[in-house]
Amino acid sequence: MRKSVLKGINKIEIIEAPIPEIRNENDVLIRMAVVGVCGSDIHYYKTGRIGSQVVQYPFTVGHEGAGIVEAVGKAVTSVKPGDRIAVEPSVACGHCDQCKAGRPHTCRNNLFLGCPGQIEGNLAEYIVMPERQCVLLEPHQSIDDGATSEPLSIGLYAVKQAQLTGNEAMGIIGFGPIGMSVFQMARWKGIDKIFVSEKIPQRKKVAARNGAFWAGNPLQSDIVETISAIEPLLLDVVFECCGQQDALDTAIELLKPGGKLVVVGIPEFDRWSFSADLVRRKEITIVNIRRQNHCTEETLKMLADGKIDGSIMITHRFPFHKVNEAFDLVANYRNGVMKAMIDF
Ligand SMILES: [Zn+2]
Ligand SMILES: [Zn+2]
């Protein structure tokens, strides 16, 4: 089979490799059909690391994917060859304190698809995953849903962790796939007043077109000033969705006293900073989001029922042999790219 590997900074290549084997009776061999390129894949591509997680080359990334079951181990009962499935990329151990506390996403022994030192990713023609990582798609459902459900489920989790009532004035700083995922879930929660700040004009347009209450570009106007004029009491909750220090600063300025800052973005640097004075005086609650917890199936159901639409985030498609072009495009934010999909 063919699989893609990172070979160095800004270097991704396709190599020949043996098809992975079913080793455990609960394993499923999956033929990948589609994989979305994620911002975190691009972090590894551009810098070789995210924080303490460092790539040992060669390494296969990719974790937003869907495919067809090719073969199953003896004990597998929930899926069979030919089934279309979403691949849930986070493999939890099931027996540590975190798993027992219902927090498999912070499992002490967590193995995440395409995460350095854990499991090779799914930008390969075939992968093997345990049965419990395979979520069946509904017959009428697009296979793309199996891939877009991954970022969308993070949006659902972030919105759940923010404990919204539906009446908030909220902000989203950064309207990439994660910002859009938060946006769609908040809209579905009934929130009408969503202010979006985004530097890329095409992305800003997507926000405006899909029902943002207000969308602006921080490179063109003073976001805090403009939003304060519309909403003098300021915002109840702001989601930082781009991993940038200036975005975090803006978010804190936009929050009203007692407001909530939800940090979803992954920064390329090691430390955030914020004004102790401002955060304390306003008594801001800071909520950090680590991927998602128990939101995949609910997200897939919402997609199947048409409550949310994953296709809005897909802007580009590439055949697998052009994976390097896809990475180059996303890494350089070219052509208004939101989400690039790799088709096998
Ligand atoms: Zn992702
Ligand atoms: Zn665990």
PDB file of C-alpha atoms in Angstrom, residues 71-327:
ATOM      1  CA  ALA A  71     -11.434  -7.056   7.425  1.00  0.00           C
ATOM      2  CA  VAL A  72     -12.164  -7.674  11.107  1.00  0.00           C
ATOM      3  CA  GLY A  73     -10.629  -9.674  13.965  1.00  0.00           C
ATOM      4  CA  LYS A  74     -12.420 -12.743  15.392  1.00  0.00           C
ATOM      5  CA  ALA A  75     -14.101 -10.936  18.285  1.00  0.00           C
ATOM      6  CA  VAL A  76     -15.418  -7.934  16.331  1.00  0.00           C
ATOM      7  CA  THR A  77     -19.230  -7.714  16.342  1.00  0.00           C
ATOM      8  CA  SER A  78     -20.213  -4.079  15.733  1.00  0.00           C
ATOM      9  CA  VAL A  79     -18.806  -3.650  12.217  1.00  0.00           C
ATOM     10  CA  LYS A  80     -18.301  -5.910   9.213  1.00  0.00           C
ATOM     11  CA  PRO A  81     -16.406  -5.713   5.907  1.00  0.00           C
ATOM     12  CA  GLY A  82     -17.974  -3.125   3.603  1.00  0.00           C
ATOM     13  CA  ASP A  83     -19.292  -0.900   6.409  1.00  0.00           C
ATOM     14  CA  ARG A  84     -18.637   2.830   6.116  1.00  0.00           C
ATOM     15  CA  ILE A  85     -17.177   4.203   9.320  1.00  0.00           C
ATOM     16  CA  ALA A  86     -15.757   7.302  10.940  1.00  0.00           C
ATOM     17  CA  VAL A  87     -12.467   6.678  12.713  1.00  0.00           C
ATOM     18  CA  GLU A  88     -12.435   8.027  16.282  1.00  0.00           C
ATOM     19  CA  PRO A  89      -8.732   8.907  16.616  1.00  0.00           C
ATOM     20  CA  SER A  90      -8.294   8.929  20.397  1.00  0.00           C
ATOM     21  CA  VAL A  91      -7.561   5.478  21.864  1.00  0.00           C
ATOM     22  CA  ALA A  92      -8.018   5.455  25.655  1.00  0.00           C
ATOM     23  CA  CYS A  93      -6.848   2.658  27.952  1.00  0.00           C
ATOM     24  CA  GLY A  94     -10.157   2.264  29.776  1.00  0.00           C
ATOM     25  CA  HIS A  95      -8.653   1.524  33.207  1.00  0.00           C
ATOM     26  CA  CYS A  96      -6.745   4.604  34.468  1.00  0.00           C
ATOM     27  CA  ASP A  97      -8.196   7.168  36.889  1.00  0.00           C
ATOM     28  CA  GLN A  98      -9.105   9.521  34.010  1.00  0.00           C
ATOM     29  CA  CYS A  99     -10.913   6.839  32.010  1.00  0.00           C
ATOM     30  CA  LYS A 100     -12.750   5.688  35.148  1.00  0.00           C
ATOM     31  CA  ALA A 101     -13.737   9.303  35.835  1.00  0.00           C
ATOM     32  CA  GLY A 102     -15.297   9.563  32.361  1.00  0.00           C
ATOM     33  CA  ARG A 103     -12.391  11.558  30.927  1.00  0.00           C
ATOM     34  CA  PRO A 104     -10.914   9.262  28.253  1.00  0.00           C
ATOM     35  CA  HIS A 105      -9.620  12.321  26.369  1.00  0.00           C
ATOM     36  CA  THR A 106      -7.085  12.930  29.161  1.00  0.00           C
ATOM     37  CA  CYS A 107      -6.368   9.203  29.609  1.00  0.00           C
ATOM     38  CA  ARG A 108      -2.949   8.657  31.188  1.00  0.00           C
ATOM     39  CA  ASN A 109      -2.129   6.130  28.469  1.00  0.00           C
ATOM     40  CA  ASN A 110      -3.911   7.831  25.608  1.00  0.00           C
ATOM     41  CA  LEU A 111      -2.760   6.982  22.112  1.00  0.00           C
ATOM     42  CA  PHE A 112      -3.846   9.409  19.434  1.00  0.00           C
ATOM     43  CA  LEU A 113      -3.807   8.705  15.722  1.00  0.00           C
ATOM     44  CA  GLY A 114      -1.057  10.652  13.972  1.00  0.00           C
ATOM     45  CA  CYS A 115       0.439  11.939  17.223  1.00  0.00           C
ATOM     46  CA  PRO A 116       4.245  11.526  17.451  1.00  0.00           C
ATOM     47  CA  GLY A 117       5.340   8.631  19.662  1.00  0.00           C
ATOM     48  CA  GLN A 118       1.773   7.288  19.814  1.00  0.00           C
ATOM     49  CA  ILE A 119       0.141   5.761  16.710  1.00  0.00           C
ATOM     50  CA  GLU A 120       0.908   6.420  13.048  1.00  0.00           C
ATOM     51  CA  GLY A 121      -1.815   8.535  11.435  1.00  0.00           C
ATOM     52  CA  ASN A 122      -4.414   7.734   8.826  1.00  0.00           C
ATOM     53  CA  LEU A 123      -2.900   9.463   5.792  1.00  0.00           C
ATOM     54  CA  ALA A 124      -2.290   5.940   4.496  1.00  0.00           C
ATOM     55  CA  GLU A 125      -4.322   3.610   2.306  1.00  0.00           C
ATOM     56  CA  TYR A 126      -4.942   1.175   5.175  1.00  0.00           C
ATOM     57  CA  ILE A 127      -4.858   1.445   8.962  1.00  0.00           C
ATOM     58  CA  VAL A 128      -5.725  -0.918  11.822  1.00  0.00           C
ATOM     59  CA  MET A 129      -7.723   0.377  14.783  1.00  0.00           C
ATOM     60  CA  PRO A 130      -9.547  -1.284  17.688  1.00  0.00           C
ATOM     61  CA  GLU A 131     -13.244  -1.935  17.051  1.00  0.00           C
ATOM     62  CA  ARG A 132     -14.408   0.677  19.578  1.00  0.00           C
ATOM     63  CA  GLN A 133     -12.743   3.409  17.472  1.00  0.00           C
ATOM     64  CA  CYS A 134     -15.033   2.653  14.514  1.00  0.00           C
ATOM     65  CA  VAL A 135     -18.311   4.591  14.402  1.00  0.00           C
ATOM     66  CA  LEU A 136     -20.837   3.503  11.752  1.00  0.00           C
ATOM     67  CA  LEU A 137     -22.093   6.134   9.340  1.00  0.00           C
ATOM     68  CA  GLU A 138     -25.772   6.164   8.435  1.00  0.00           C
ATOM     69  CA  PRO A 139     -26.509   4.812   4.939  1.00  0.00           C
ATOM     70  CA  HIS A 140     -27.581   8.176   3.489  1.00  0.00           C
ATOM     71  CA  GLN A 141     -24.721  10.018   5.151  1.00  0.00           C
ATOM     72  CA  SER A 142     -21.783  11.377   3.142  1.00  0.00           C
ATOM     73  CA  ILE A 143     -18.428   9.730   3.861  1.00  0.00           C
ATOM     74  CA  ASP A 144     -17.012  13.256   4.353  1.00  0.00           C
ATOM     75  CA  ASP A 145     -19.118  13.493   7.527  1.00  0.00           C
ATOM     76  CA  GLY A 146     -16.883  10.831   9.034  1.00  0.00           C
ATOM     77  CA  ALA A 147     -13.916  13.177   8.624  1.00  0.00           C
ATOM     78  CA  THR A 148     -15.485  16.573   9.396  1.00  0.00           C
ATOM     79  CA  SER A 149     -17.091  15.096  12.528  1.00  0.00           C
ATOM     80  CA  GLU A 150     -13.646  15.218  14.181  1.00  0.00           C
ATOM     81  CA  PRO A 151     -13.206  19.031  14.262  1.00  0.00           C
ATOM     82  CA  LEU A 152     -16.972  19.526  14.648  1.00  0.00           C
ATOM     83  CA  SER A 153     -16.993  17.313  17.758  1.00  0.00           C
ATOM     84  CA  ILE A 154     -14.343  19.617  19.282  1.00  0.00           C
ATOM     85  CA  GLY A 155     -16.719  22.518  18.624  1.00  0.00           C
ATOM     86  CA  LEU A 156     -19.538  20.614  20.305  1.00  0.00           C
ATOM     87  CA  TYR A 157     -17.364  19.809  23.310  1.00  0.00           C
ATOM     88  CA  ALA A 158     -16.132  23.429  23.606  1.00  0.00           C
ATOM     89  CA  VAL A 159     -19.720  24.698  23.524  1.00  0.00           C
ATOM     90  CA  LYS A 160     -20.753  22.116  26.141  1.00  0.00           C
ATOM     91  CA  GLN A 161     -17.842  23.069  28.408  1.00  0.00           C
ATOM     92  CA  ALA A 162     -18.863  26.730  28.120  1.00  0.00           C
ATOM     93  CA  GLN A 163     -22.290  25.774  29.557  1.00  0.00           C
ATOM     94  CA  LEU A 164     -24.180  28.203  27.379  1.00  0.00           C
ATOM     95  CA  THR A 165     -27.808  29.032  28.128  1.00  0.00           C
ATOM     96  CA  GLY A 166     -28.584  30.301  24.634  1.00  0.00           C
ATOM     97  CA  ASN A 167     -28.930  33.966  25.584  1.00  0.00           C
ATOM     98  CA  GLU A 168     -25.263  34.918  25.574  1.00  0.00           C
ATOM     99  CA  ALA A 169     -23.522  37.507  23.476  1.00  0.00           C
ATOM    100  CA  MET A 170     -20.505  35.541  22.343  1.00  0.00           C
ATOM    101  CA  GLY A 171     -17.312  36.008  20.372  1.00  0.00           C
ATOM    102  CA  ILE A 172     -15.182  33.702  18.246  1.00  0.00           C
ATOM    103  CA  ILE A 173     -11.626  34.831  17.540  1.00  0.00           C
ATOM    104  CA  GLY A 174     -10.353  32.909  14.524  1.00  0.00           C
ATOM    105  CA  PHE A 175     -12.725  31.358  11.997  1.00  0.00           C
ATOM    106  CA  GLY A 176     -10.755  28.367  10.762  1.00  0.00           C
ATOM    107  CA  PRO A 177     -12.261  24.858  10.906  1.00  0.00           C
ATOM    108  CA  ILE A 178     -12.310  24.891  14.727  1.00  0.00           C
ATOM    109  CA  GLY A 179     -13.794  28.387  14.987  1.00  0.00           C
ATOM    110  CA  MET A 180     -16.400  27.364  12.440  1.00  0.00           C
ATOM    111  CA  SER A 181     -17.121  24.181  14.400  1.00  0.00           C
ATOM    112  CA  VAL A 182     -17.711  26.192  17.565  1.00  0.00           C
ATOM    113  CA  PHE A 183     -19.854  28.577  15.506  1.00  0.00           C
ATOM    114  CA  GLN A 184     -22.102  25.859  14.084  1.00  0.00           C
ATOM    115  CA  MET A 185     -22.636  24.239  17.467  1.00  0.00           C
ATOM    116  CA  ALA A 186     -23.383  27.585  19.151  1.00  0.00           C
ATOM    117  CA  ARG A 187     -25.875  28.481  16.388  1.00  0.00           C
ATOM    118  CA  TRP A 188     -27.555  25.115  16.886  1.00  0.00           C
ATOM    119  CA  LYS A 189     -27.694  25.897  20.630  1.00  0.00           C
ATOM    120  CA  GLY A 190     -29.788  28.910  19.651  1.00  0.00           C
ATOM    121  CA  ILE A 191     -27.235  31.676  20.060  1.00  0.00           C
ATOM    122  CA  ASP A 192     -27.950  34.496  17.621  1.00  0.00           C
ATOM    123  CA  LYS A 193     -25.462  37.060  18.792  1.00  0.00           C
ATOM    124  CA  ILE A 194     -22.123  35.705  17.600  1.00  0.00           C
ATOM    125  CA  PHE A 195     -19.333  38.189  16.869  1.00  0.00           C
ATOM    126  CA  VAL A 196     -16.550  36.763  14.689  1.00  0.00           C
ATOM    127  CA  SER A 197     -13.044  38.150  14.290  1.00  0.00           C
ATOM    128  CA  GLU A 198     -11.015  36.721  11.400  1.00  0.00           C
ATOM    129  CA  LYS A 199      -7.972  37.994   9.488  1.00  0.00           C
ATOM    130  CA  ILE A 200      -8.495  36.020   6.265  1.00  0.00           C
ATOM    131  CA  PRO A 201     -11.118  37.803   4.088  1.00  0.00           C
ATOM    132  CA  GLN A 202     -12.590  34.609   2.559  1.00  0.00           C
ATOM    133  CA  ARG A 203     -13.096  33.064   6.004  1.00  0.00           C
ATOM    134  CA  LYS A 204     -14.714  36.232   7.292  1.00  0.00           C
ATOM    135  CA  LYS A 205     -17.135  36.076   4.358  1.00  0.00           C
ATOM    136  CA  VAL A 206     -18.034  32.468   5.211  1.00  0.00           C
ATOM    137  CA  ALA A 207     -18.880  33.587   8.769  1.00  0.00           C
ATOM    138  CA  ALA A 208     -21.026  36.469   7.523  1.00  0.00           C
ATOM    139  CA  ARG A 209     -22.769  34.260   4.955  1.00  0.00           C
ATOM    140  CA  ASN A 210     -23.624  31.609   7.518  1.00  0.00           C
ATOM    141  CA  GLY A 211     -25.328  33.818  10.039  1.00  0.00           C
ATOM    142  CA  ALA A 212     -22.703  35.559  12.159  1.00  0.00           C
ATOM    143  CA  PHE A 213     -24.312  38.537  13.929  1.00  0.00           C
ATOM    144  CA  TRP A 214     -21.180  40.516  13.102  1.00  0.00           C
ATOM    145  CA  ALA A 215     -17.898  39.608  11.409  1.00  0.00           C
ATOM    146  CA  GLY A 216     -14.825  41.816  11.222  1.00  0.00           C
ATOM    147  CA  ASN A 217     -11.163  41.777  10.316  1.00  0.00           C
ATOM    148  CA  PRO A 218      -8.738  42.826  13.079  1.00  0.00           C
ATOM    149  CA  LEU A 219      -6.224  43.920  10.430  1.00  0.00           C
ATOM    150  CA  GLN A 220      -8.711  46.431   9.066  1.00  0.00           C
ATOM    151  CA  SER A 221     -10.452  47.820  12.136  1.00  0.00           C
ATOM    152  CA  ASP A 222     -10.232  47.929  15.903  1.00  0.00           C
ATOM    153  CA  ILE A 223     -12.311  44.901  16.847  1.00  0.00           C
ATOM    154  CA  VAL A 224     -12.676  45.837  20.525  1.00  0.00           C
ATOM    155  CA  GLU A 225     -13.791  49.363  19.726  1.00  0.00           C
ATOM    156  CA  THR A 226     -16.284  48.266  17.090  1.00  0.00           C
ATOM    157  CA  ILE A 227     -17.828  45.461  19.147  1.00  0.00           C
ATOM    158  CA  SER A 228     -17.997  47.725  22.254  1.00  0.00           C
ATOM    159  CA  ALA A 229     -20.033  50.217  20.233  1.00  0.00           C
ATOM    160  CA  ILE A 230     -22.555  47.514  19.289  1.00  0.00           C
ATOM    161  CA  GLU A 231     -22.507  45.676  22.634  1.00  0.00           C
ATOM    162  CA  PRO A 232     -21.569  48.244  25.334  1.00  0.00           C
ATOM    163  CA  LEU A 233     -21.811  45.712  28.188  1.00  0.00           C
ATOM    164  CA  LEU A 234     -19.362  43.488  26.273  1.00  0.00           C
ATOM    165  CA  LEU A 235     -19.503  39.704  25.725  1.00  0.00           C
ATOM    166  CA  ASP A 236     -20.454  36.842  28.048  1.00  0.00           C
ATOM    167  CA  VAL A 237     -18.170  34.289  26.475  1.00  0.00           C
ATOM    168  CA  VAL A 238     -15.334  34.385  23.946  1.00  0.00           C
ATOM    169  CA  PHE A 239     -13.753  31.360  22.245  1.00  0.00           C
ATOM    170  CA  GLU A 240     -10.081  31.723  21.281  1.00  0.00           C
ATOM    171  CA  CYS A 241      -9.818  29.509  18.208  1.00  0.00           C
ATOM    172  CA  CYS A 242      -6.551  30.403  16.520  1.00  0.00           C
ATOM    173  CA  GLY A 243      -3.779  29.959  19.064  1.00  0.00           C
ATOM    174  CA  GLN A 244      -2.462  33.525  18.757  1.00  0.00           C
ATOM    175  CA  GLN A 245      -1.432  35.809  21.615  1.00  0.00           C
ATOM    176  CA  ASP A 246      -3.142  38.866  20.093  1.00  0.00           C
ATOM    177  CA  ALA A 247      -6.350  36.827  19.825  1.00  0.00           C
ATOM    178  CA  LEU A 248      -6.194  35.940  23.507  1.00  0.00           C
ATOM    179  CA  ASP A 249      -5.600  39.608  24.396  1.00  0.00           C
ATOM    180  CA  THR A 250      -8.576  40.663  22.276  1.00  0.00           C
ATOM    181  CA  ALA A 251     -10.740  37.953  23.835  1.00  0.00           C
ATOM    182  CA  ILE A 252      -9.989  39.179  27.369  1.00  0.00           C
ATOM    183  CA  GLU A 253     -10.696  42.791  26.400  1.00  0.00           C
ATOM    184  CA  LEU A 254     -14.005  41.781  24.838  1.00  0.00           C
ATOM    185  CA  LEU A 255     -15.261  39.959  27.930  1.00  0.00           C
ATOM    186  CA  LYS A 256     -17.621  41.559  30.424  1.00  0.00           C
ATOM    187  CA  PRO A 257     -16.984  41.147  34.168  1.00  0.00           C
ATOM    188  CA  GLY A 258     -17.777  37.567  35.125  1.00  0.00           C
ATOM    189  CA  GLY A 259     -17.227  36.499  31.531  1.00  0.00           C
ATOM    190  CA  LYS A 260     -15.784  33.240  30.308  1.00  0.00           C
ATOM    191  CA  LEU A 261     -12.740  32.753  28.118  1.00  0.00           C
ATOM    192  CA  VAL A 262     -12.687  29.392  26.334  1.00  0.00           C
ATOM    193  CA  VAL A 263      -9.266  28.520  24.949  1.00  0.00           C
ATOM    194  CA  VAL A 264      -9.562  26.102  22.041  1.00  0.00           C
ATOM    195  CA  GLY A 265      -6.675  27.182  19.776  1.00  0.00           C
ATOM    196  CA  ILE A 266      -3.298  25.434  19.878  1.00  0.00           C
ATOM    197  CA  PRO A 267      -0.452  27.967  19.975  1.00  0.00           C
ATOM    198  CA  GLU A 268       2.902  27.382  18.289  1.00  0.00           C
ATOM    199  CA  PHE A 269       4.598  28.952  21.327  1.00  0.00           C
ATOM    200  CA  ASP A 270       4.918  27.499  24.829  1.00  0.00           C
ATOM    201  CA  ARG A 271       3.378  30.147  27.086  1.00  0.00           C
ATOM    202  CA  TRP A 272       0.300  32.337  26.988  1.00  0.00           C
ATOM    203  CA  SER A 273       0.410  35.656  28.779  1.00  0.00           C
ATOM    204  CA  PHE A 274      -2.402  37.828  30.038  1.00  0.00           C
ATOM    205  CA  SER A 275      -2.840  40.849  32.264  1.00  0.00           C
ATOM    206  CA  ALA A 276      -3.276  39.596  35.818  1.00  0.00           C
ATOM    207  CA  ASP A 277      -4.924  42.912  36.653  1.00  0.00           C
ATOM    208  CA  LEU A 278      -7.523  42.749  33.894  1.00  0.00           C
ATOM    209  CA  VAL A 279      -8.356  39.069  34.369  1.00  0.00           C
ATOM    210  CA  ARG A 280      -8.665  39.491  38.143  1.00  0.00           C
ATOM    211  CA  ARG A 281     -10.679  42.708  38.074  1.00  0.00           C
ATOM    212  CA  LYS A 282     -13.134  41.234  35.602  1.00  0.00           C
ATOM    213  CA  GLU A 283     -12.997  37.873  37.405  1.00  0.00           C
ATOM    214  CA  ILE A 284     -12.680  36.017  34.123  1.00  0.00           C
ATOM    215  CA  THR A 285     -13.155  32.241  34.122  1.00  0.00           C
ATOM    216  CA  ILE A 286     -10.691  30.493  31.843  1.00  0.00           C
ATOM    217  CA  VAL A 287     -11.750  27.153  30.358  1.00  0.00           C
ATOM    218  CA  ASN A 288      -9.215  25.054  28.451  1.00  0.00           C
ATOM    219  CA  ILE A 289     -10.348  22.570  25.824  1.00  0.00           C
ATOM    220  CA  ARG A 290      -8.419  19.353  25.253  1.00  0.00           C
ATOM    221  CA  ARG A 291      -9.744  17.794  22.025  1.00  0.00           C
ATOM    222  CA  GLN A 292     -13.201  16.448  22.906  1.00  0.00           C
ATOM    223  CA  ASN A 293     -14.929  13.989  25.169  1.00  0.00           C
ATOM    224  CA  HIS A 294     -17.859  11.734  24.177  1.00  0.00           C
ATOM    225  CA  CYS A 295     -18.959  14.052  21.355  1.00  0.00           C
ATOM    226  CA  THR A 296     -18.203  12.026  18.197  1.00  0.00           C
ATOM    227  CA  GLU A 297     -21.414  10.009  17.974  1.00  0.00           C
ATOM    228  CA  GLU A 298     -23.607  12.978  18.832  1.00  0.00           C
ATOM    229  CA  THR A 299     -21.854  15.056  16.171  1.00  0.00           C
ATOM    230  CA  LEU A 300     -22.282  12.341  13.533  1.00  0.00           C
ATOM    231  CA  LYS A 301     -25.986  12.111  14.387  1.00  0.00           C
ATOM    232  CA  MET A 302     -26.346  15.906  14.092  1.00  0.00           C
ATOM    233  CA  LEU A 303     -24.665  15.721  10.683  1.00  0.00           C
ATOM    234  CA  ALA A 304     -26.910  12.854   9.579  1.00  0.00           C
ATOM    235  CA  ASP A 305     -29.997  14.773  10.704  1.00  0.00           C
ATOM    236  CA  GLY A 306     -28.881  17.938   8.900  1.00  0.00           C
ATOM    237  CA  LYS A 307     -28.713  20.014  12.107  1.00  0.00           C
ATOM    238  CA  ILE A 308     -25.197  21.081  11.190  1.00  0.00           C
ATOM    239  CA  ASP A 309     -23.359  21.018   7.869  1.00  0.00           C
ATOM    240  CA  GLY A 310     -19.774  19.805   7.657  1.00  0.00           C
ATOM    241  CA  SER A 311     -19.527  20.556   3.943  1.00  0.00           C
ATOM    242  CA  ILE A 312     -19.329  24.332   4.584  1.00  0.00           C
ATOM    243  CA  MET A 313     -15.782  23.930   5.884  1.00  0.00           C
ATOM    244  CA  ILE A 314     -14.518  21.910   2.888  1.00  0.00           C
ATOM    245  CA  THR A 315     -12.915  24.262   0.384  1.00  0.00           C
ATOM    246  CA  HIS A 316     -10.385  22.058  -1.423  1.00  0.00           C
ATOM    247  CA  ARG A 317      -9.912  18.401  -2.433  1.00  0.00           C
ATOM    248  CA  PHE A 318      -6.759  16.579  -3.480  1.00  0.00           C
ATOM    249  CA  PRO A 319      -6.119  13.012  -4.608  1.00  0.00           C
ATOM    250  CA  PHE A 320      -3.824  11.149  -2.177  1.00  0.00           C
ATOM    251  CA  HIS A 321      -0.782  11.386  -4.486  1.00  0.00           C
ATOM    252  CA  LYS A 322      -0.994  15.183  -4.218  1.00  0.00           C
ATOM    253  CA  VAL A 323      -0.922  15.212  -0.406  1.00  0.00           C
ATOM    254  CA  ASN A 324       2.181  17.455  -0.517  1.00  0.00           C
ATOM    255  CA  GLU A 325       0.229  20.095  -2.461  1.00  0.00           C
ATOM    256  CA  ALA A 326      -2.561  19.949   0.101  1.00  0.00           C
ATOM    257  CA  PHE A 327      -0.128  20.445   2.998  1.00  0.00           C
TER     258      PHE A 327
END
